[in-house]
Short mmCIF file of C-alpha atoms in Angstrom, two decimals:
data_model
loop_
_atom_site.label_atom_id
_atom_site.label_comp_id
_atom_site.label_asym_id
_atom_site.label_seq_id
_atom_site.Cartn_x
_atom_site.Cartn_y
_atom_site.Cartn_z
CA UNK A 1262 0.00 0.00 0.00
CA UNK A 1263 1.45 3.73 -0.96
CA UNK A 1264 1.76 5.65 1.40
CA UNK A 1265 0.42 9.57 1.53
CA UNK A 1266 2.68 12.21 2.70
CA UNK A 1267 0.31 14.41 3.14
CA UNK A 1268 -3.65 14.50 3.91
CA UNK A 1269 -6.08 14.42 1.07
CA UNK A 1270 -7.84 17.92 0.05
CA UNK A 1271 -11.30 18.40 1.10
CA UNK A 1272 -14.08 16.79 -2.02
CA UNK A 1273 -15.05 19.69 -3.76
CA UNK A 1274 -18.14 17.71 -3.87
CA UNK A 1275 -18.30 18.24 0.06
CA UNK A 1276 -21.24 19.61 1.02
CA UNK A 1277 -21.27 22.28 4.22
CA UNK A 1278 -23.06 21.70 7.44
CA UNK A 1279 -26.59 23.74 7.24
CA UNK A 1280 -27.12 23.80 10.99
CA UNK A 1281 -23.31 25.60 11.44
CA UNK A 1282 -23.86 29.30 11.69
CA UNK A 1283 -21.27 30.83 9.61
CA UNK A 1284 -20.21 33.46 12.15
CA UNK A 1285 -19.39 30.19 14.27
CA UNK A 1286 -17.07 29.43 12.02
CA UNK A 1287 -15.32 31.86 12.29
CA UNK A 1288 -14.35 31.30 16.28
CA UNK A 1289 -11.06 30.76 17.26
CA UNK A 1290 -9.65 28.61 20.67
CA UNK A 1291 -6.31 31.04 22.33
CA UNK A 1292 -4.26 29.16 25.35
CA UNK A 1293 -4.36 31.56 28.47
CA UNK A 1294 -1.04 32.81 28.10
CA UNK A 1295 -1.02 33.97 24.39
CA UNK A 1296 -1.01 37.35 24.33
CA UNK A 1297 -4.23 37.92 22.75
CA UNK A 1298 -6.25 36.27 26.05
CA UNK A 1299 -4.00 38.17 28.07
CA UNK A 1300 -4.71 41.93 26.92
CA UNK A 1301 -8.56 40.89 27.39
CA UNK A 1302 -8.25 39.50 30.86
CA UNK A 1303 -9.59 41.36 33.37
CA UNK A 1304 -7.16 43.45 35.77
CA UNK A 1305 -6.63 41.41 39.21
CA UNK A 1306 -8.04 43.33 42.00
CA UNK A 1307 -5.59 44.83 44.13
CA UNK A 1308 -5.57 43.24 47.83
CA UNK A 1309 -6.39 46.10 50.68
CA UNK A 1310 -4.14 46.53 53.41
CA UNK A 1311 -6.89 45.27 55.83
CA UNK A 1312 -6.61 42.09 54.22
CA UNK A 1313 -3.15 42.33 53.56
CA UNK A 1314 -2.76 43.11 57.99
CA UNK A 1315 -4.97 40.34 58.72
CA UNK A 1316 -3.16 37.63 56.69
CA UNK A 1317 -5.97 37.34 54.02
CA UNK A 1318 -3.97 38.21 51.48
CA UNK A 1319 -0.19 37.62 50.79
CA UNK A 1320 2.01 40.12 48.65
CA UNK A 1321 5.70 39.66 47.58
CA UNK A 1322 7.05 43.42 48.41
CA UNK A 1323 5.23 44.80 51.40
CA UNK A 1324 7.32 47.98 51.29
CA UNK A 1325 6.29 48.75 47.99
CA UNK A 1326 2.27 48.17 48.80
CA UNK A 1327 2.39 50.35 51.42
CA UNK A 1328 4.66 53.33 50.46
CA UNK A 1329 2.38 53.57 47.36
CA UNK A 1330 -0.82 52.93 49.33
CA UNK A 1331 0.15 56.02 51.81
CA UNK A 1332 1.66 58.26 48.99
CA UNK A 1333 -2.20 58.82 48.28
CA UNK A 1334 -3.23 59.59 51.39
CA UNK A 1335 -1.27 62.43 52.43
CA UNK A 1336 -2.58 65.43 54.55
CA UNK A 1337 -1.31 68.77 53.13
CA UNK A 1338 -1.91 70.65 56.61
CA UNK A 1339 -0.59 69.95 58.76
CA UNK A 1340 2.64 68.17 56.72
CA UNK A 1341 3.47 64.78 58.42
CA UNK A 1342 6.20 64.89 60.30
CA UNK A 1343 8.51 61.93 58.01
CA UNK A 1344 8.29 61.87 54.49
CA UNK A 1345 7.59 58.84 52.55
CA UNK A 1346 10.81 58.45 51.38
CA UNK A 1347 12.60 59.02 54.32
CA UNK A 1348 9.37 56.49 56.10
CA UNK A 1349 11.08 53.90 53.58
CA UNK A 1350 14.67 54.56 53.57
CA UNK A 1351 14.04 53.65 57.52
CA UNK A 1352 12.69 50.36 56.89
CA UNK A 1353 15.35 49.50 54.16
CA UNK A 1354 17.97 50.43 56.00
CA UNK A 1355 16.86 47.96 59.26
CA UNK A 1356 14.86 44.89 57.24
CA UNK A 1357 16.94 41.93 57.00
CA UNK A 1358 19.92 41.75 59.13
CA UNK A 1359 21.44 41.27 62.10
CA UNK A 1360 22.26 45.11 62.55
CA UNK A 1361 18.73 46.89 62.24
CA UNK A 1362 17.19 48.41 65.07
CA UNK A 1363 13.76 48.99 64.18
CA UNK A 1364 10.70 50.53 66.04
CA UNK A 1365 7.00 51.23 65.47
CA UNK A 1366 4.46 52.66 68.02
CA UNK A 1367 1.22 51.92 66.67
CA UNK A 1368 -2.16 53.89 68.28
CA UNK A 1369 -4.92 50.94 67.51
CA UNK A 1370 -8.53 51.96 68.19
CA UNK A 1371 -9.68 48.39 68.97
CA UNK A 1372 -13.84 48.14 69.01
CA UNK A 1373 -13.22 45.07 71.22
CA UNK A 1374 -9.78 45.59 73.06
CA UNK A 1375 -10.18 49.26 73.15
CA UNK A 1376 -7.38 52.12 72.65
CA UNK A 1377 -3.98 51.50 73.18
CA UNK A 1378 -0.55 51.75 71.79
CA UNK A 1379 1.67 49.18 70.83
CA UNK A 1380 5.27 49.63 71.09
CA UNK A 1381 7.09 46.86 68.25
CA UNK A 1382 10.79 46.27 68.71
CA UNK A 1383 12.94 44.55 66.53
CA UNK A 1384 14.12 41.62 67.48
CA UNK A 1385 15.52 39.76 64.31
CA UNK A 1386 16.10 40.47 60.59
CA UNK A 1387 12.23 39.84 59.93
CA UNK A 1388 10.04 40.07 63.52
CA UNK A 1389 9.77 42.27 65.81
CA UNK A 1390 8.37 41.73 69.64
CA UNK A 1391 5.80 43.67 71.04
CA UNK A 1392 3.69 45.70 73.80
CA UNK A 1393 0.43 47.02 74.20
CA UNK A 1394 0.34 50.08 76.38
CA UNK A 1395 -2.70 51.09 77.16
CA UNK A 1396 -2.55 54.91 77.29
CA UNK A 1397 0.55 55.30 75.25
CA UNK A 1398 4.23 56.35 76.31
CA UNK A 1399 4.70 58.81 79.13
CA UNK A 1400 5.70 62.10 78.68
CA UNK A 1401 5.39 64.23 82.05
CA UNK A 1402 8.62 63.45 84.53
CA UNK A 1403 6.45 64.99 87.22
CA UNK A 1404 2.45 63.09 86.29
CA UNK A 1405 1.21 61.27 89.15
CA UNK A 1406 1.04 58.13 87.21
CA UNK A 1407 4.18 57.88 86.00
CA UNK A 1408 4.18 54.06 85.45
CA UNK A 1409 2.20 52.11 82.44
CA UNK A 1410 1.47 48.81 82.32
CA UNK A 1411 2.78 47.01 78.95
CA UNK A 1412 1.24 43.66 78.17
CA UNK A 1413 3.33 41.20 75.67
CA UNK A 1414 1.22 40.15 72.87
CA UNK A 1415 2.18 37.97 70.08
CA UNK A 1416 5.43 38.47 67.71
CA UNK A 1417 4.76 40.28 64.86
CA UNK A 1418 6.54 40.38 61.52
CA UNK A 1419 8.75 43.20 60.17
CA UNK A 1420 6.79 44.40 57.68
CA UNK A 1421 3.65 44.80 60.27
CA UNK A 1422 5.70 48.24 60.87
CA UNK A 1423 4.64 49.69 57.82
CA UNK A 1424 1.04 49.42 58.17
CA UNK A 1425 -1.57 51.97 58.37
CA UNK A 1426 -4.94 50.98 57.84
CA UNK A 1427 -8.71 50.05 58.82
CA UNK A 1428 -11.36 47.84 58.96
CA UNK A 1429 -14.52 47.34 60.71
CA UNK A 1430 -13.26 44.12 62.92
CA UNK A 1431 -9.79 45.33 63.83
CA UNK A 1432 -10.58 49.36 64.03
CA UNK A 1433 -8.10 52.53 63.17
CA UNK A 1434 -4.17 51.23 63.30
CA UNK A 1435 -1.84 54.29 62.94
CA UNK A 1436 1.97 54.95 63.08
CA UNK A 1437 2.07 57.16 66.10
CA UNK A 1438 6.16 57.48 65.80
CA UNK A 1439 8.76 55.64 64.15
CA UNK A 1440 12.73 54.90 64.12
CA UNK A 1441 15.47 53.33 65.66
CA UNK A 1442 16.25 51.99 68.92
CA UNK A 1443 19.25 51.99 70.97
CA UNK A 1444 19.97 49.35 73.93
CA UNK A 1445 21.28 51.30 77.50
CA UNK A 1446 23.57 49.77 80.17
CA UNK A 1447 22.31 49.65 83.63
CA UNK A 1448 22.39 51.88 85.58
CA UNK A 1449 25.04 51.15 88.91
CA UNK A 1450 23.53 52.87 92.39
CA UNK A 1451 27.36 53.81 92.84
CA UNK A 1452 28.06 54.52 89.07
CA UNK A 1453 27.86 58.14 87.97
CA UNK A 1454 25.36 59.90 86.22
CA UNK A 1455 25.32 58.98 82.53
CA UNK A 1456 25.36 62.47 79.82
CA UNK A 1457 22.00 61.40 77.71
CA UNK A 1458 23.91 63.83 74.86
CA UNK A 1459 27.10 61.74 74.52
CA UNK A 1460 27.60 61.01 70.83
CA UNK A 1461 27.97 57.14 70.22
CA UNK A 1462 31.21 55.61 70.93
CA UNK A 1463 32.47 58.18 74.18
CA UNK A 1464 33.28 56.70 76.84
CA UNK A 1465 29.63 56.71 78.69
CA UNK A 1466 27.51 55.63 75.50
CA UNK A 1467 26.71 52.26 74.88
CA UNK A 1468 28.81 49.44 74.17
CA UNK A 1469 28.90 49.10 70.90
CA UNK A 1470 30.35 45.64 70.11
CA UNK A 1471 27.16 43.66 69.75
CA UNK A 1472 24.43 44.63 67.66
CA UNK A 1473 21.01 45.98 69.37
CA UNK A 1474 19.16 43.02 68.49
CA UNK A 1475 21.93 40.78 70.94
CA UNK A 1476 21.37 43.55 73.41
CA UNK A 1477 17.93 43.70 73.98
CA UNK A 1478 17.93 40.02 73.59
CA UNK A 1479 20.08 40.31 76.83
CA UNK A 1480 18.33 43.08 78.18
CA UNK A 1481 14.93 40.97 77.89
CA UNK A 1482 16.10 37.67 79.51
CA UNK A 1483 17.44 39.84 82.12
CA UNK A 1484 13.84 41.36 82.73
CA UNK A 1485 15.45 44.79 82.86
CA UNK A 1486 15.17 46.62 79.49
CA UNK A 1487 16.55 50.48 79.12
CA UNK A 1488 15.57 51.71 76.08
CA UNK A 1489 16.36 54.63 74.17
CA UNK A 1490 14.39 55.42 71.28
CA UNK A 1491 15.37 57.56 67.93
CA UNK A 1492 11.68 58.88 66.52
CA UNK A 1493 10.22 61.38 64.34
CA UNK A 1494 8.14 62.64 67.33
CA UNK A 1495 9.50 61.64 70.62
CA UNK A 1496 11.97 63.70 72.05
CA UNK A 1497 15.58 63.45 72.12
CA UNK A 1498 16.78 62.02 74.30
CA UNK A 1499 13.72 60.25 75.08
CA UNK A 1500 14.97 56.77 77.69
CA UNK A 1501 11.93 54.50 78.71
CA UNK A 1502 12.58 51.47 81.74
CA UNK A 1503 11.22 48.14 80.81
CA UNK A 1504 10.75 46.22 83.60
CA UNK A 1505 9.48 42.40 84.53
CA UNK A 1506 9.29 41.04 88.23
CA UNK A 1507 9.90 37.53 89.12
CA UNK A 1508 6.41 37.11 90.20
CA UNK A 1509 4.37 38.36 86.79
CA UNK A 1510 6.82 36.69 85.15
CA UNK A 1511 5.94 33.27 86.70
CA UNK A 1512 2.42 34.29 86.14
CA UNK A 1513 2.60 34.89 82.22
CA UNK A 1514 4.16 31.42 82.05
CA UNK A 1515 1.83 29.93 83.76
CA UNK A 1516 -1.29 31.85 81.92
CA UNK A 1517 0.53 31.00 78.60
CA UNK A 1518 0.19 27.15 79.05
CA UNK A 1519 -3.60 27.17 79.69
CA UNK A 1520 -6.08 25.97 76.77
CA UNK A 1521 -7.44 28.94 75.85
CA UNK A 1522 -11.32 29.39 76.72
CA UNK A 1523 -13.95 31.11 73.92
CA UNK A 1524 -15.97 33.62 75.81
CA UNK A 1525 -19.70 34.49 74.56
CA UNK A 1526 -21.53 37.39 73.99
CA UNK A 1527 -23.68 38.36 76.61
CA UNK A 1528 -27.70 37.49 76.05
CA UNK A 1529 -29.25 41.02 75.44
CA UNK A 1530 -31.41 40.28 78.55
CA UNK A 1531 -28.38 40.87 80.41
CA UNK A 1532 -27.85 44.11 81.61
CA UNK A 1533 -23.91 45.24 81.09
CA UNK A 1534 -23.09 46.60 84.44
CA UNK A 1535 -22.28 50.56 84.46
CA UNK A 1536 -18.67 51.73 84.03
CA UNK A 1537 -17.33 53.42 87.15
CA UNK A 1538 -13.97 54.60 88.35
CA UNK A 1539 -13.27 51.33 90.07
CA UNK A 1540 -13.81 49.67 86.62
CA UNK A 1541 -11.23 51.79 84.69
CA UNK A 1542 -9.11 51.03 87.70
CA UNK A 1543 -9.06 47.79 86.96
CA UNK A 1544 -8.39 47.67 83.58
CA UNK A 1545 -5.44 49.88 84.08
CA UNK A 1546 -3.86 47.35 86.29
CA UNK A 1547 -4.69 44.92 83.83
CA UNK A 1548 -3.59 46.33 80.74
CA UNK A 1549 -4.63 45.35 77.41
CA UNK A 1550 -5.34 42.00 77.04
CA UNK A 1551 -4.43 41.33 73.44
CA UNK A 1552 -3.66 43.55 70.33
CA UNK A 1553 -6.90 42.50 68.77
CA UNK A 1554 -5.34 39.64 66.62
CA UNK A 1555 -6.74 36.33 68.81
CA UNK A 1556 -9.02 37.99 70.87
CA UNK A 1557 -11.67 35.42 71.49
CA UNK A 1558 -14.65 37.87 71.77
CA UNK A 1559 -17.41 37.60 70.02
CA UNK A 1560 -17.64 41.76 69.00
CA UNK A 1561 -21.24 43.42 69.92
CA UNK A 1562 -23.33 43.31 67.01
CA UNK A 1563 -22.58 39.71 65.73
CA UNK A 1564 -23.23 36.19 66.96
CA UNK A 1565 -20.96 33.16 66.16
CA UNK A 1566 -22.84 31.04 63.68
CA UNK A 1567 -21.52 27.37 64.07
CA UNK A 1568 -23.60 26.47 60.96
CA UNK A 1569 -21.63 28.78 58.50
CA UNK A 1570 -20.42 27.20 55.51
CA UNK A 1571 -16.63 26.01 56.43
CA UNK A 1572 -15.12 23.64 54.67
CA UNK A 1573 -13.34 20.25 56.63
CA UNK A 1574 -10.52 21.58 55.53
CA UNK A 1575 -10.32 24.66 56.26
CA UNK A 1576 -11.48 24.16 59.99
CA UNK A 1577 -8.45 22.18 60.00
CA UNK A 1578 -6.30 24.70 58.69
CA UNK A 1579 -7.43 27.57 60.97
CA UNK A 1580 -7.06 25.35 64.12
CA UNK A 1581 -4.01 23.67 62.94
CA UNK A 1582 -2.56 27.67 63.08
CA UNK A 1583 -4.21 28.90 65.73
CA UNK A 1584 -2.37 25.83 67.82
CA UNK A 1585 0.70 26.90 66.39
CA UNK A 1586 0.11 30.26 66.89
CA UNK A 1587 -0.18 29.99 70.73
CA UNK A 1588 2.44 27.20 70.70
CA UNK A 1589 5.10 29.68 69.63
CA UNK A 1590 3.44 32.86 70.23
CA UNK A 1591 4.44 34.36 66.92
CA UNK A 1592 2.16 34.94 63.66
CA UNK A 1593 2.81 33.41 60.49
CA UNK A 1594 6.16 34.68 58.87
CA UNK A 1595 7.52 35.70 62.39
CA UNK A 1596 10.14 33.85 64.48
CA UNK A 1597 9.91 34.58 68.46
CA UNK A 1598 13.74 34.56 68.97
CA UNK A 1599 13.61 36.30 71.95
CA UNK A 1600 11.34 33.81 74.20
CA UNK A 1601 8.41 36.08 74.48
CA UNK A 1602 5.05 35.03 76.12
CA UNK A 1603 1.60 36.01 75.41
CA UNK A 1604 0.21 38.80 77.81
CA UNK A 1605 3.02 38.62 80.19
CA UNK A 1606 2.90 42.41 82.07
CA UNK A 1607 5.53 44.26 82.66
CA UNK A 1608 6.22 48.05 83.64
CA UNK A 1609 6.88 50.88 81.83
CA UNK A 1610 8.54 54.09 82.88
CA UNK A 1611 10.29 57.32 81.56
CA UNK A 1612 14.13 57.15 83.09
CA UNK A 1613 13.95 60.88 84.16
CA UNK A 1614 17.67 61.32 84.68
CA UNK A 1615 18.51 59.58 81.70
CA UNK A 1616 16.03 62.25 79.44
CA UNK A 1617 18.00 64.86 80.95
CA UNK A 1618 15.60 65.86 83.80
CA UNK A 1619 17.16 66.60 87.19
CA UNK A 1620 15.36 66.86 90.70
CA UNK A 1621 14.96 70.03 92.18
CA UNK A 1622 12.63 71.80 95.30
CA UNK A 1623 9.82 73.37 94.54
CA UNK A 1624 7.33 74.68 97.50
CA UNK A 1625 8.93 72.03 99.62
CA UNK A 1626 8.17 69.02 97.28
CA UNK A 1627 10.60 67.25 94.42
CA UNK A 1628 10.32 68.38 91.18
CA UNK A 1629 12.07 67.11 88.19
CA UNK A 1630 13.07 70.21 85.34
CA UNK A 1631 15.68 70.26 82.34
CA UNK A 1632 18.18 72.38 82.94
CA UNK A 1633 18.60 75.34 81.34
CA UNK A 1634 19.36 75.61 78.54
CA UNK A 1635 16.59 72.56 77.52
CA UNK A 1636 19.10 71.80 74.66
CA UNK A 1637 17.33 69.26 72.09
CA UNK A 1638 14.06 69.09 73.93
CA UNK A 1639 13.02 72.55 72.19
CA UNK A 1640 10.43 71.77 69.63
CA UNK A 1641 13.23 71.22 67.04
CA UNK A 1642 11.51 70.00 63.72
CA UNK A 1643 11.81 66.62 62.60
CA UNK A 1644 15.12 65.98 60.22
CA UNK A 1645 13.70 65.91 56.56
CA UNK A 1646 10.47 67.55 57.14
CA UNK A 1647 10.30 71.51 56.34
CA UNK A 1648 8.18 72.11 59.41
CA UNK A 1649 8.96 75.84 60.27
CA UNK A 1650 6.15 77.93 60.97
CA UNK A 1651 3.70 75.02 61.84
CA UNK A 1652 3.38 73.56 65.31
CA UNK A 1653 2.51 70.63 64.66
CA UNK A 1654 4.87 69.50 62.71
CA UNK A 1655 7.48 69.58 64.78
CA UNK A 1656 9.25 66.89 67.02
CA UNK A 1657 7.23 66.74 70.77
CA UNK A 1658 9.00 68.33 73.69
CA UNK A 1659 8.69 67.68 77.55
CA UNK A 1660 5.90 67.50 78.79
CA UNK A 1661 3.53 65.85 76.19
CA UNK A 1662 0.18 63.95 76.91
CA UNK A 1663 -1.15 61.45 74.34
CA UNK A 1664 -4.51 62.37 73.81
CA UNK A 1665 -5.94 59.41 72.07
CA UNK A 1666 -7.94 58.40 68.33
CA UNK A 1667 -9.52 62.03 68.25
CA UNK A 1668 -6.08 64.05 68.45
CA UNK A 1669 -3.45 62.39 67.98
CA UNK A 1670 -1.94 62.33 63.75
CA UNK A 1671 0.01 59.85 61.92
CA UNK A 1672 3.66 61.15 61.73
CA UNK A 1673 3.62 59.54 58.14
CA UNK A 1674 0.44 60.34 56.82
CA UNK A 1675 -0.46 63.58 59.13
CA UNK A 1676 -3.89 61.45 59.33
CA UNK A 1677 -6.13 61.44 62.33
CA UNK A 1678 -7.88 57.90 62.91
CA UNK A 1679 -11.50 58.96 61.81
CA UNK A 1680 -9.59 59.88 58.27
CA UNK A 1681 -7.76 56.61 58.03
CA UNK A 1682 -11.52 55.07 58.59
CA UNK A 1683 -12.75 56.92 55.57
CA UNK A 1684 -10.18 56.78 53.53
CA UNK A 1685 -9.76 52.60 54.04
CA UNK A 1686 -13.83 53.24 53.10
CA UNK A 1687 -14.80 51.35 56.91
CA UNK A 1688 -18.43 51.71 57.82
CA UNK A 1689 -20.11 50.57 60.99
CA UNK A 1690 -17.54 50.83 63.42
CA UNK A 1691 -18.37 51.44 67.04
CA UNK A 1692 -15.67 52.68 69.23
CA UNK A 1693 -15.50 50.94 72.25
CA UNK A 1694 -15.87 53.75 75.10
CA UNK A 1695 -14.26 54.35 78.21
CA UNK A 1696 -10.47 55.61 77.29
CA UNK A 1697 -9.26 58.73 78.70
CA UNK A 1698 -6.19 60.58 78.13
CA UNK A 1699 -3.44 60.65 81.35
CA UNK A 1700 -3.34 64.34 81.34
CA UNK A 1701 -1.91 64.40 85.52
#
């Protein structure tokens, strides 16, 4: 038998299909990645940083997302205090070695946790460990509260530090101040005094051998942390005591290894008993319980539904993280180097001497002033930033108050919290009442 090398032409006598439209003829089949189906895909939806915050969504370059994402949501007046670049240059210059020193305090307007601050220290080239403080850092040497309580919550990642966002579960989250952050030697009762204003590398600065991260590592373990931090806003020098006794620290261990309980919404035939003074008492003693990440609250307005439509998998999934979650006490990406524990309290305190302050007698009582002259703690406007001629916009001098969502402005964005909200498009959130301002 021949053989053909090639098919056979078509019959001429071939007679077309009548029930084939001709315009179907005419369609053609294109594999997704020609170019053709490409140009008339639709555009993938960007993820929002809620999402992004949350761990809904996963991007490759979170530096990138967010200096873009806040570029458009600038206040002109007043001008933030850092500029974007400068915002970024900070976080390049830390992310992903041994030798950055990175901090973030965040304000959070929690609906469920409430207001507080979180104060995120680096800790390795991609986590950072943090504290909720409950009415921010202190910034009156003389208030009679000088002490906060700061309650560890989980380790964070790195890139948590750039975020500035809302949603209607999680609140406002805002970048309060940003920088670096130096470790301090203890202080010796017999030692003497130690110059706040000596440049790095004299004689009473810091050791500078190890790196910051092996210091506060130290510094941690030690339960004695004397940190200086290098902000937009704060002051300089601005020196805050971190401090952990023996007992809470035995306590947070011990809290840490129970099975975690899920506490229900009250029944609406419950009456919520009244806020008093005794009340906000006790949550100062208490702290803030969580950063609003795992809180195990049911928020007011919605009911758990056991019957929603969750996959066997994915219940398996969320618990299988959730267990390793609380095992390690880090999120997802992070690594808790540092052997933090979940709402372990410690204290917080502005180191007077060490911010330059000095004890003096005043109408027979202890007062601590700056000398004259102040020196650095004049109002001087943040490096980068062409503040003159605008209060606001310059770097916070002794004493300051942190006044909370409705005052208090981004020093990235210049945003208040109620403009993050709109701008992130939130609607329905309730702020969670009670919060006042330490203003004595």
């Amino acid at each position: 038998m021949a053989s053909h090398s090639s098919k056979r032409p078509p019959s001429p006598a071939l007679v077309p299909n009548p029930f084939v439209k001709k315009r179907n003829l005419q369609w053609t089949l294109q594999s997704p990645s020609s170019p053709a189906a490409q140009k008339d895909a639709p555009e993938e939806a960007q993820p929002t940083s809620a999402a992004i915050e949350s761990g809904a969504a996963l991007i490759a370059d979170h530096l990138a997302h967010f200096t873009a994402h806040l570029s458009s949501h600038l206040s002109s007046s007043p001008p933030p205090l850092l500029s974007i670049p400068s915002y970024a240059e900070l976080y390049r210059s830390n992310a992903g070695g041994v030798q950055g020193a990175h901090f973030v305090v965040h304000q959070h307007d929690h609906p469920v946790a409430g207001t507080h601050y979180d104060l995120r220290l680096q800790i390795n080239s991609a986590s950072s460990v943090s504290w909720a403080v409950m009415y921010g850092l202190p910034g009156d040497p003389n208030s009679r509260r000088l002490n906060r309580n700061a309650t560890e919550t989980r380790v964070h990642s790195l890139w948590n530090h750039l975020i500035e966002t809302a949603s209607p579960q999680t609140g406002s989250l805002l970048i309060w101040d940003t920088g670096t952050y130096s470790i301090l030697p203890r202080r010796s009762k017999h030692a003497p005094r130690e110059d706040p204003s000596s440049p790095p590398g004299s004689p009473c600065s810091n050791n500078t051998a190890s790196t910051q991260q092996a210091l506060l590592q130290a510094a941690f373990h030690n339960r004695k942390i004397r940190l200086r931090l290098h902000g937009a806003r704060l002051p300089d020098p601005y020196v805050l005591n971190l401090r952990l006794t023996k007992s809470e620290d035995a306590s947070g261990r011990a809290k840490s290894l129970r099975t975690p309980r899920t506490r229900r919404r009250r029944r609406a035939a419950e009456a919520a008993p009244p806020e008093t003074s005794e009340s906000e008492g006790e949550g100062e003693a208490t702290g803030v319980e969580d950063d609003g990440h795992d809180t195990h609250v049911v928020p007011a307005g919605e009911q758990a539904d056991p019957a929603a439509p969750v996959s066997a998998l994915e219940r398996e999934l969320r618990e299988l993280e959730d267990e390793q979650v609380r095992r390690t006490n880090a999120y997802p990406g992070a690594s808790n180097s540092i052997g933090s524990v979940h709402q372990r309290r410690w204290y917080l305190s502005l180191d007077r001497p060490a911010c330059g302050f000095v004890e003096q007698s005043c109408g027979g009582r202890t007062v601590w002033e700056l000398p004259e002259p102040e020196g650095s703690n004049v109002g001087e406007p943040c490096s980068g930033e062409p503040a003159q001629g605008n209060e606001e916009a310059v770097r916070l001098k002794f004493p300051f108050y942190v006044r909370g969502p409705e005052y208090e402005r981004s020093v990235v964005t210049g945003r208040r919290g109620d403009d993050i909200l709109r701008d992130e498009e939130v609607t329905g959130f309730v702020r969670r009442l009670g919060w006042a301002p330490v203003l004595n």
